[in-house]
PDB file of C-alpha atoms in Angstrom:
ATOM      1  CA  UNK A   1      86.488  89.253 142.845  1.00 86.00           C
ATOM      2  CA  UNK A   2      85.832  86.722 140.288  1.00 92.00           C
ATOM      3  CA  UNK A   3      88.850  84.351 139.355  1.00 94.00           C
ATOM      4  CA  UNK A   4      89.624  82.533 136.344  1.00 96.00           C
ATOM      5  CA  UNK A   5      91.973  79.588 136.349  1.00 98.00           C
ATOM      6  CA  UNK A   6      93.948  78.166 133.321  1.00 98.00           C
ATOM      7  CA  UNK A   7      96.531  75.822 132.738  1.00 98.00           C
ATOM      8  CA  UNK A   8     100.040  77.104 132.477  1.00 97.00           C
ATOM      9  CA  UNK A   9     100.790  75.249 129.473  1.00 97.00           C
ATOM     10  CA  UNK A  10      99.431  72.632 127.166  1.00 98.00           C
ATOM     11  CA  UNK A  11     101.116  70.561 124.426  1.00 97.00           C
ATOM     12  CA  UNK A  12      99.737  68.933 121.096  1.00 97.00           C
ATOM     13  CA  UNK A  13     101.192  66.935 118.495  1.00 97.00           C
ATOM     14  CA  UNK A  14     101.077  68.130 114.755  1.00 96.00           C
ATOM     15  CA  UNK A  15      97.743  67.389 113.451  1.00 96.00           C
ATOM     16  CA  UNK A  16      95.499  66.407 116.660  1.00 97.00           C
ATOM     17  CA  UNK A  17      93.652  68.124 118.924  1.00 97.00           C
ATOM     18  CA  UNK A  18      94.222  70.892 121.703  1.00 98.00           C
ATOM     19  CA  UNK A  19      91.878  71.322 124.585  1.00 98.00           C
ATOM     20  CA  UNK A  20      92.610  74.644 126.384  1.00 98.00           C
ATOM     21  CA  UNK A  21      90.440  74.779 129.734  1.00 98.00           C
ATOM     22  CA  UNK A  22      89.587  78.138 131.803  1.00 98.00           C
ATOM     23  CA  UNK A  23      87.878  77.398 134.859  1.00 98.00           C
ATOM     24  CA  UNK A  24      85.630  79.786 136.881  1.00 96.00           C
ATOM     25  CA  UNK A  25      82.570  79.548 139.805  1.00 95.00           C
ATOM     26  CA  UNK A  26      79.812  78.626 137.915  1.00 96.00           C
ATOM     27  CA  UNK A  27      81.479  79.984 134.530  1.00 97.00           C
ATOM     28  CA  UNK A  28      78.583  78.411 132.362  1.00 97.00           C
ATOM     29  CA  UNK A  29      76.579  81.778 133.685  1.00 95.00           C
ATOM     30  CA  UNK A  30      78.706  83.591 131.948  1.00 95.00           C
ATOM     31  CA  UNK A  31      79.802  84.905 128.771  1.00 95.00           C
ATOM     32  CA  UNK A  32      83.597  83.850 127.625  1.00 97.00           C
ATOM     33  CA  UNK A  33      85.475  84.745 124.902  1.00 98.00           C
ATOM     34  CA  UNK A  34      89.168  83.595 123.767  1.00 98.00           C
ATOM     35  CA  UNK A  35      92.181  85.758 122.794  1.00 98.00           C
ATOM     36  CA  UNK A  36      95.319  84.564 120.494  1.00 98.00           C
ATOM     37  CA  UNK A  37      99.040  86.280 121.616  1.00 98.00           C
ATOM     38  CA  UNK A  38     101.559  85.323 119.416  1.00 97.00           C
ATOM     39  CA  UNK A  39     105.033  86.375 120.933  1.00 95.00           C
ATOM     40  CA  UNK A  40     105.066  90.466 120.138  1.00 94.00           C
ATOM     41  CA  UNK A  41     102.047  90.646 118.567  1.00 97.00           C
ATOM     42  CA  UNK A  42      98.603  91.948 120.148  1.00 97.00           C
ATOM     43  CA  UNK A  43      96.203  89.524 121.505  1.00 98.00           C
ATOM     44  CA  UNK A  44      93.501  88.527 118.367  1.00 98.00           C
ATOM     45  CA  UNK A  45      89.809  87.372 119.301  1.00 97.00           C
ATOM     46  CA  UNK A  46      89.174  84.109 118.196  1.00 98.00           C
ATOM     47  CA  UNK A  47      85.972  82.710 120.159  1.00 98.00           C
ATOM     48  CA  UNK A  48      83.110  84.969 121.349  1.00 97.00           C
ATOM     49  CA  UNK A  49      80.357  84.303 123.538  1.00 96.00           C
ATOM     50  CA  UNK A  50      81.475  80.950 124.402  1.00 97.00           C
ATOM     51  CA  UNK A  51      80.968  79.312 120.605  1.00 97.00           C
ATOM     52  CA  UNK A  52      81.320  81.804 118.219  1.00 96.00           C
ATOM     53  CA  UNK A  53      84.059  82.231 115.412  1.00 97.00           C
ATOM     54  CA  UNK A  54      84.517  86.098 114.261  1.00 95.00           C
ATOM     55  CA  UNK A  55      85.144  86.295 110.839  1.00 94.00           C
ATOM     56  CA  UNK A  56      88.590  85.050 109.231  1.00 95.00           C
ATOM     57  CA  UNK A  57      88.779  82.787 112.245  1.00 97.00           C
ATOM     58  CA  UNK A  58      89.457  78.726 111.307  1.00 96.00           C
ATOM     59  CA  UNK A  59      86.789  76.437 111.846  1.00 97.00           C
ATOM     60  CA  UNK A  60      89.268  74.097 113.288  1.00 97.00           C
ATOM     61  CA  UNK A  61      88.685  76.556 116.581  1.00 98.00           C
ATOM     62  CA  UNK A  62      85.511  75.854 118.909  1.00 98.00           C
ATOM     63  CA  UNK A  63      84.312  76.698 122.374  1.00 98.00           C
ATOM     64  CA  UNK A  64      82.170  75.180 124.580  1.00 98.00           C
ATOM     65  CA  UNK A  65      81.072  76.641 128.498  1.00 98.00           C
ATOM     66  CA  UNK A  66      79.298  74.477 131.303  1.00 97.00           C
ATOM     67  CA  UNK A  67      79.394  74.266 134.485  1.00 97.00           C
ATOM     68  CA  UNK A  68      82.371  75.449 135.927  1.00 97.00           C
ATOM     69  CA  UNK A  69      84.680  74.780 132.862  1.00 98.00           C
ATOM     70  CA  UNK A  70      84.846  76.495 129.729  1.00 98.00           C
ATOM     71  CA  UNK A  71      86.989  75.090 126.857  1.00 98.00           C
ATOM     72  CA  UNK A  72      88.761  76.164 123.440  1.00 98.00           C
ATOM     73  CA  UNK A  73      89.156  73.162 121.565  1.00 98.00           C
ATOM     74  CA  UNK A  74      91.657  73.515 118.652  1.00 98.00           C
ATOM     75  CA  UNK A  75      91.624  70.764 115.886  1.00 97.00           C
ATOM     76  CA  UNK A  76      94.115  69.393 113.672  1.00 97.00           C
ATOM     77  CA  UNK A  77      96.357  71.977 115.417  1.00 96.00           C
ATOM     78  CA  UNK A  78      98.983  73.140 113.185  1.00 96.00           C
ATOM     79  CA  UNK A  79     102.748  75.058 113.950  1.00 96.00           C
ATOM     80  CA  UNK A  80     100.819  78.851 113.299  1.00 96.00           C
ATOM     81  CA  UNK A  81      99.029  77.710 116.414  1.00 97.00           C
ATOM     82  CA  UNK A  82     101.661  77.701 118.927  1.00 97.00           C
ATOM     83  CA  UNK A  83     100.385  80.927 120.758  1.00 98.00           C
ATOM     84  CA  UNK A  84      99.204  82.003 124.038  1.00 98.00           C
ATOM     85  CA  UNK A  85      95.718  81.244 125.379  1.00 98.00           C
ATOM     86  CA  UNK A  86      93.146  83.686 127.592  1.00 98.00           C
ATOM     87  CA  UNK A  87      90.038  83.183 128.534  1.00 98.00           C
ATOM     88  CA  UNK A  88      88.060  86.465 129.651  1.00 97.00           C
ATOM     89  CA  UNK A  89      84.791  86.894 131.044  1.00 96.00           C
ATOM     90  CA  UNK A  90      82.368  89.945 132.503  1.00 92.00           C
ATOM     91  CA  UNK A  91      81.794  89.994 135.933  1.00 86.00           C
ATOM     92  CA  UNK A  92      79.125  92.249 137.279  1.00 79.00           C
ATOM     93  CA  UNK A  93      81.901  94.470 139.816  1.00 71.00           C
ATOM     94  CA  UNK A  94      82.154  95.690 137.032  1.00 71.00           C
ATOM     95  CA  UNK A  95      85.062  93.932 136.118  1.00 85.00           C
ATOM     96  CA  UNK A  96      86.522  92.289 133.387  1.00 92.00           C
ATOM     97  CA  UNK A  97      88.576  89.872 133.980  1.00 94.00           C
ATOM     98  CA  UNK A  98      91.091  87.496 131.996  1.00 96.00           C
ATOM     99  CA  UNK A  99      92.601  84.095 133.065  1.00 97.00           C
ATOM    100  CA  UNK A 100      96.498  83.762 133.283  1.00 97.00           C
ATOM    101  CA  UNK A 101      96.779  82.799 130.238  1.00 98.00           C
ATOM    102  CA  UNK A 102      97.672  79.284 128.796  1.00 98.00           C
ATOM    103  CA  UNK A 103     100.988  78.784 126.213  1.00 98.00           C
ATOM    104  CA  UNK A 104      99.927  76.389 123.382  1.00 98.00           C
ATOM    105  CA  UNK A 105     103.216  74.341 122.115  1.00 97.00           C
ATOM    106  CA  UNK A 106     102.686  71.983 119.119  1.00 96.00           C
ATOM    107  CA  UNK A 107     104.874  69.016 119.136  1.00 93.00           C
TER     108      UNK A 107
ATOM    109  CA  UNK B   1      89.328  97.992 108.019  1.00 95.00           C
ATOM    110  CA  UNK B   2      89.419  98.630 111.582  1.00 96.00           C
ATOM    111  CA  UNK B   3      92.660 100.212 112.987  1.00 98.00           C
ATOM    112  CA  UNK B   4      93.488 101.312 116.750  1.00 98.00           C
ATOM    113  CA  UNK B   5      97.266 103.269 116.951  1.00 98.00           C
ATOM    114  CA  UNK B   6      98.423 103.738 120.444  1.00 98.00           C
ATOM    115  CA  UNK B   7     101.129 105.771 120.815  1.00 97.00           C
ATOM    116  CA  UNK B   8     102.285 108.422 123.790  1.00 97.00           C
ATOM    117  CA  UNK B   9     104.313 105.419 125.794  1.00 97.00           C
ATOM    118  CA  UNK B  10     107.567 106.081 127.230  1.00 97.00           C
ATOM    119  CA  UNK B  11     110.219 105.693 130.635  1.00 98.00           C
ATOM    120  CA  UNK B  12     108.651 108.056 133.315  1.00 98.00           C
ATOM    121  CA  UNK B  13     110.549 108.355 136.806  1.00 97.00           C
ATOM    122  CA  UNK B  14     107.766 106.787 139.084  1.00 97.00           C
ATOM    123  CA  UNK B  15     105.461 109.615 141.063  1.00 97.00           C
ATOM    124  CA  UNK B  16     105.065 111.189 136.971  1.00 98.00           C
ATOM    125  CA  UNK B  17     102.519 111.536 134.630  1.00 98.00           C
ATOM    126  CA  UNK B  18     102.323 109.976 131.366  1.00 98.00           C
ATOM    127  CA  UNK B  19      99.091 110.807 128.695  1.00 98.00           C
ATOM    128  CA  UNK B  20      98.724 107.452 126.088  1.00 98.00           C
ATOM    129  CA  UNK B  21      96.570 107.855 122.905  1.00 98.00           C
ATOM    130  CA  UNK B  22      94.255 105.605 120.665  1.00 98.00           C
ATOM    131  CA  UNK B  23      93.696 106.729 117.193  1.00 98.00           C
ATOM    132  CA  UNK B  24      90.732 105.237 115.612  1.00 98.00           C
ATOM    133  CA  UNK B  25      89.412 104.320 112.006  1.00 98.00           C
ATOM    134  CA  UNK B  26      87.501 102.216 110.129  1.00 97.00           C
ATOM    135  CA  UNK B  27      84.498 101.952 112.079  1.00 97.00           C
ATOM    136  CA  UNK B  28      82.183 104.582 113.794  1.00 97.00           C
ATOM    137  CA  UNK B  29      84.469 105.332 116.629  1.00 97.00           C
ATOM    138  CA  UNK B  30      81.473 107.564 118.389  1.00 96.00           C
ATOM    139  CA  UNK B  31      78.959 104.239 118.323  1.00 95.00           C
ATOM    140  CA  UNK B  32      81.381 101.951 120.776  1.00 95.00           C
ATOM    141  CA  UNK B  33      82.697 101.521 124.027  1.00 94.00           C
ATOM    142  CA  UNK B  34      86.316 101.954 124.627  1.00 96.00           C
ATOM    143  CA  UNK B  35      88.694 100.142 126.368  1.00 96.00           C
ATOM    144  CA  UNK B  36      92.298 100.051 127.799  1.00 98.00           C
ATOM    145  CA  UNK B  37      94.438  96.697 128.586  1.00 98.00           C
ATOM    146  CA  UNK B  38      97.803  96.165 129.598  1.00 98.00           C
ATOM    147  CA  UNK B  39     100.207  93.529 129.946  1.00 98.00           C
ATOM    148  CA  UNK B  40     103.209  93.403 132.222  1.00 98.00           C
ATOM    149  CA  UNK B  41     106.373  92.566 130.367  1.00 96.00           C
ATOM    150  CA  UNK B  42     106.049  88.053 130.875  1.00 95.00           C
ATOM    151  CA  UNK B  43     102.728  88.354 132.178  1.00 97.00           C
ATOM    152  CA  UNK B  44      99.180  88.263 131.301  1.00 97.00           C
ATOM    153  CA  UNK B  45      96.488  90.571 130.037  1.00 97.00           C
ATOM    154  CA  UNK B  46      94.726  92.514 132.928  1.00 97.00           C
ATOM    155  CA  UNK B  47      91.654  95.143 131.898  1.00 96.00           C
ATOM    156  CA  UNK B  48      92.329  98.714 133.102  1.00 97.00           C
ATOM    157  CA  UNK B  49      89.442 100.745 131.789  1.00 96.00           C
ATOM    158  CA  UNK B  50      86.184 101.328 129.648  1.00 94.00           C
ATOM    159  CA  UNK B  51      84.425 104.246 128.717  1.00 95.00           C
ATOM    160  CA  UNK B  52      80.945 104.598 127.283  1.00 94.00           C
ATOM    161  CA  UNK B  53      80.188 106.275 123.390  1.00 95.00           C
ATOM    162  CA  UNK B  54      79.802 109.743 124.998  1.00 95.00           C
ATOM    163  CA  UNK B  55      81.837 109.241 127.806  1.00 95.00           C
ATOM    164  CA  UNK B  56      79.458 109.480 130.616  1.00 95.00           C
ATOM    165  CA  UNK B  57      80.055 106.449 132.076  1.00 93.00           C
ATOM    166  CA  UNK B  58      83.348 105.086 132.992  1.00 94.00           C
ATOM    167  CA  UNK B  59      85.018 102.052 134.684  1.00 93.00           C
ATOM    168  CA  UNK B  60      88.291 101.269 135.830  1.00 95.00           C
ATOM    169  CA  UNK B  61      90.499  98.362 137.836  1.00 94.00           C
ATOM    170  CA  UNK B  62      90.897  98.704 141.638  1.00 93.00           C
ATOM    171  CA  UNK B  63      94.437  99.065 141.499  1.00 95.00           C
ATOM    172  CA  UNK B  64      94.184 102.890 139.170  1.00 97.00           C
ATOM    173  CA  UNK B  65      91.063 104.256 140.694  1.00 97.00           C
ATOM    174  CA  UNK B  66      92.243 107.475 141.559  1.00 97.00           C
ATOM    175  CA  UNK B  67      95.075 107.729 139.629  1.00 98.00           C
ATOM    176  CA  UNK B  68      94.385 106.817 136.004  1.00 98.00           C
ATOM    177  CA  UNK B  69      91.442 108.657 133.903  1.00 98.00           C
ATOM    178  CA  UNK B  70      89.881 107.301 130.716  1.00 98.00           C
ATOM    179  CA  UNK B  71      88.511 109.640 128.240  1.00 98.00           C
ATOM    180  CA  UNK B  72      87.674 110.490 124.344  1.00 98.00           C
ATOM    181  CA  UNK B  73      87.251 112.982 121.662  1.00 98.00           C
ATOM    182  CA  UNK B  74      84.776 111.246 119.430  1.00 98.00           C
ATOM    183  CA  UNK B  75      85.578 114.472 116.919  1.00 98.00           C
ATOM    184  CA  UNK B  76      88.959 113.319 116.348  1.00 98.00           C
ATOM    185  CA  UNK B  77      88.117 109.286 116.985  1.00 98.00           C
ATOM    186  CA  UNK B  78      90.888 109.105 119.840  1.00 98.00           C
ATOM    187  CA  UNK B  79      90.703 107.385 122.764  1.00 98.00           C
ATOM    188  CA  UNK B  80      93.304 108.773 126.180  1.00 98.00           C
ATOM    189  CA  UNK B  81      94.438 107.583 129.107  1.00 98.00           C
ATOM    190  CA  UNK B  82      96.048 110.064 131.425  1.00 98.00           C
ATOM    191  CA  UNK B  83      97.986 108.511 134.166  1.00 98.00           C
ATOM    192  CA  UNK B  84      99.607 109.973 137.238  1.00 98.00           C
ATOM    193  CA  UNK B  85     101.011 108.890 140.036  1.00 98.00           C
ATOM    194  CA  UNK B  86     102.894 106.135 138.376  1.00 98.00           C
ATOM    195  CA  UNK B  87     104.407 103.539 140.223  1.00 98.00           C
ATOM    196  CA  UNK B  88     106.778 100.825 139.209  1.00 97.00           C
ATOM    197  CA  UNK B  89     104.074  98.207 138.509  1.00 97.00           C
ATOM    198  CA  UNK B  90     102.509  99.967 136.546  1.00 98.00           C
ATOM    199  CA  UNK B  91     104.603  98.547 133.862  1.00 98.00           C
ATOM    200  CA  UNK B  92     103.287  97.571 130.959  1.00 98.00           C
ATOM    201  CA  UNK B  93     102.559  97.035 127.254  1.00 98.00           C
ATOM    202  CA  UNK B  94      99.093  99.048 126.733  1.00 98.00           C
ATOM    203  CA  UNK B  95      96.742  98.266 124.265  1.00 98.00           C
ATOM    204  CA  UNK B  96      93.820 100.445 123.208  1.00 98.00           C
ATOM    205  CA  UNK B  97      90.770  98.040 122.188  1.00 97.00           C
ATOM    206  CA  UNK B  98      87.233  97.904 120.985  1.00 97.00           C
ATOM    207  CA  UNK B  99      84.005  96.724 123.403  1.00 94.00           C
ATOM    208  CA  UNK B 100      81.655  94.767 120.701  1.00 90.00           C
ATOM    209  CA  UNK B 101      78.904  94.276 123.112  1.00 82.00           C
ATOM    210  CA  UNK B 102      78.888  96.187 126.382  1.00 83.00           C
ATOM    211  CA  UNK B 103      78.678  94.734 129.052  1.00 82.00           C
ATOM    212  CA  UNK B 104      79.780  91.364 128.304  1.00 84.00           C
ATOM    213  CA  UNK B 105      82.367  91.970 125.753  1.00 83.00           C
ATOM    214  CA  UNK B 106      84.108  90.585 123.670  1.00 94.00           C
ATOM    215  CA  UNK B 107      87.231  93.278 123.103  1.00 95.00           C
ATOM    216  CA  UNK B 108      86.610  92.469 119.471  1.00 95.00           C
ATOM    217  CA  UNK B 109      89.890  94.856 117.681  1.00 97.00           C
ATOM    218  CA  UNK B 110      93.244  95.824 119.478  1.00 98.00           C
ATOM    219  CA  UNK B 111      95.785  98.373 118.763  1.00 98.00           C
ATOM    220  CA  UNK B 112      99.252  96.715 118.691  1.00 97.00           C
ATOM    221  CA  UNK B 113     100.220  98.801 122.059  1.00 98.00           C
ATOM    222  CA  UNK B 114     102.269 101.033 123.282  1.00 98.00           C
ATOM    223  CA  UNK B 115     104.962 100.277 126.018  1.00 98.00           C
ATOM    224  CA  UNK B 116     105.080 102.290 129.428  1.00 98.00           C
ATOM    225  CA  UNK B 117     108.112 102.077 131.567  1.00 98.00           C
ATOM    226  CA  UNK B 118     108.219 103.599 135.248  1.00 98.00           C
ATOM    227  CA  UNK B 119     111.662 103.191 136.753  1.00 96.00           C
ATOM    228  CA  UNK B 120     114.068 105.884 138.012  1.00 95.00           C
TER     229      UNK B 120
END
């Protein structure tokens, strides 16, 4: 079964940028979207289809998908940030799969 | 505005049934695909199932086949999830969600869950 890898954790300082990677066998095949999970709260949508922002989303978040590496990129990251992270893709099993899951902590 | 209840979670011994709900509005709940997710208490988001607009076609996770069945009422714009046979991992926060774009995805709208607990 497909398998998506992320980092346990990643740290930013107030005001710079985040990278969040989700890694996956040739992953830039695929279609990946990013979910937000504050603590309590359901997970939100915030990329789709690699790139693209649904409404209400900041432009300060961005996605990008080659190779084997996808990546949410989070700028001028502020405190309402500080979240968990997953990447999810389609696999043709069917399956749907989600990465681990990545905790965002700005410094 | 688009809104997914869950509700129907609960402690069940392990070996018993338990029947979760989605109610749906805001959107045309008969044009989309369906899903369930859950999320072990500390751990991370894991698909369970997906059914089609007129239920004909359904999918589920290795690790339910058999003993969890999706389905819908598109009358009353609620989503189910019957489960038996529960077993101890099958702990979990549940969320109902919306398919924008079968197959690919994204789960576009969640409910905020409902929280099953299988432990004697």
């Amino acid at each position: 079964s497909y398998e998506l890898t992320q980092p346990l954790s990643v740290s930013v300082a107030l005001g710079q940028t985040a990278r969040i990677t989700c890694g996956g066998n040739n992953i830039g095949s695929k279609n990946v979207h990013w979910y937000q999970q504050k603590p309590g709260q359901a997970p939100v949508l915030v990329i789709y289809r690699d790139s693209n922002r649904p409404s209400g989303i900041p432009e300060r978040f961005s996605g990008s998908n080659s190779g084997n590496t996808a990546t949410l990129t989070i700028s001028r990251a502020q405190a309402g940030d500080e979240a968990d992270y997953y990447c999810q893709v389609w696999d043709s099993s069917p399956n749907w799969v989600f990465g681990g899951g990545t905790k965002l902590t700005v410094l | 505005e688009v809104q997914l209840v869950e509700s129907g979670g609960g402690l069940v011994q392990p070996g018993g049934s338990l029947r979760l709900s989605c109610a749906a509005s805001g959107f045309t709940f008969s044009s989309y695909w369906m899903s369930w997710v859950r999320q072990a208490p500390g751990k991370g988001l894991e698909w369970v199932a997906n059914i089609k607009q007129d239920g004909s076609e359904k999918y589920y996770v290795d690790s339910v086949k058999g003993r969890f069945t999706i389905s819908r009422d598109n009358a009353k714009n609620s989503l189910y999830l019957q489960m038996n046979s529960l077993r101890a991992e099958d702990t979990a926060v549940y969320y109902c969600a919306r398919v924008l774009r079968v197959p690919v995805g994204p789960f576009d709208y969640w409910g905020q869950g409902t929280l099953v607990t299988v432990s004697s």
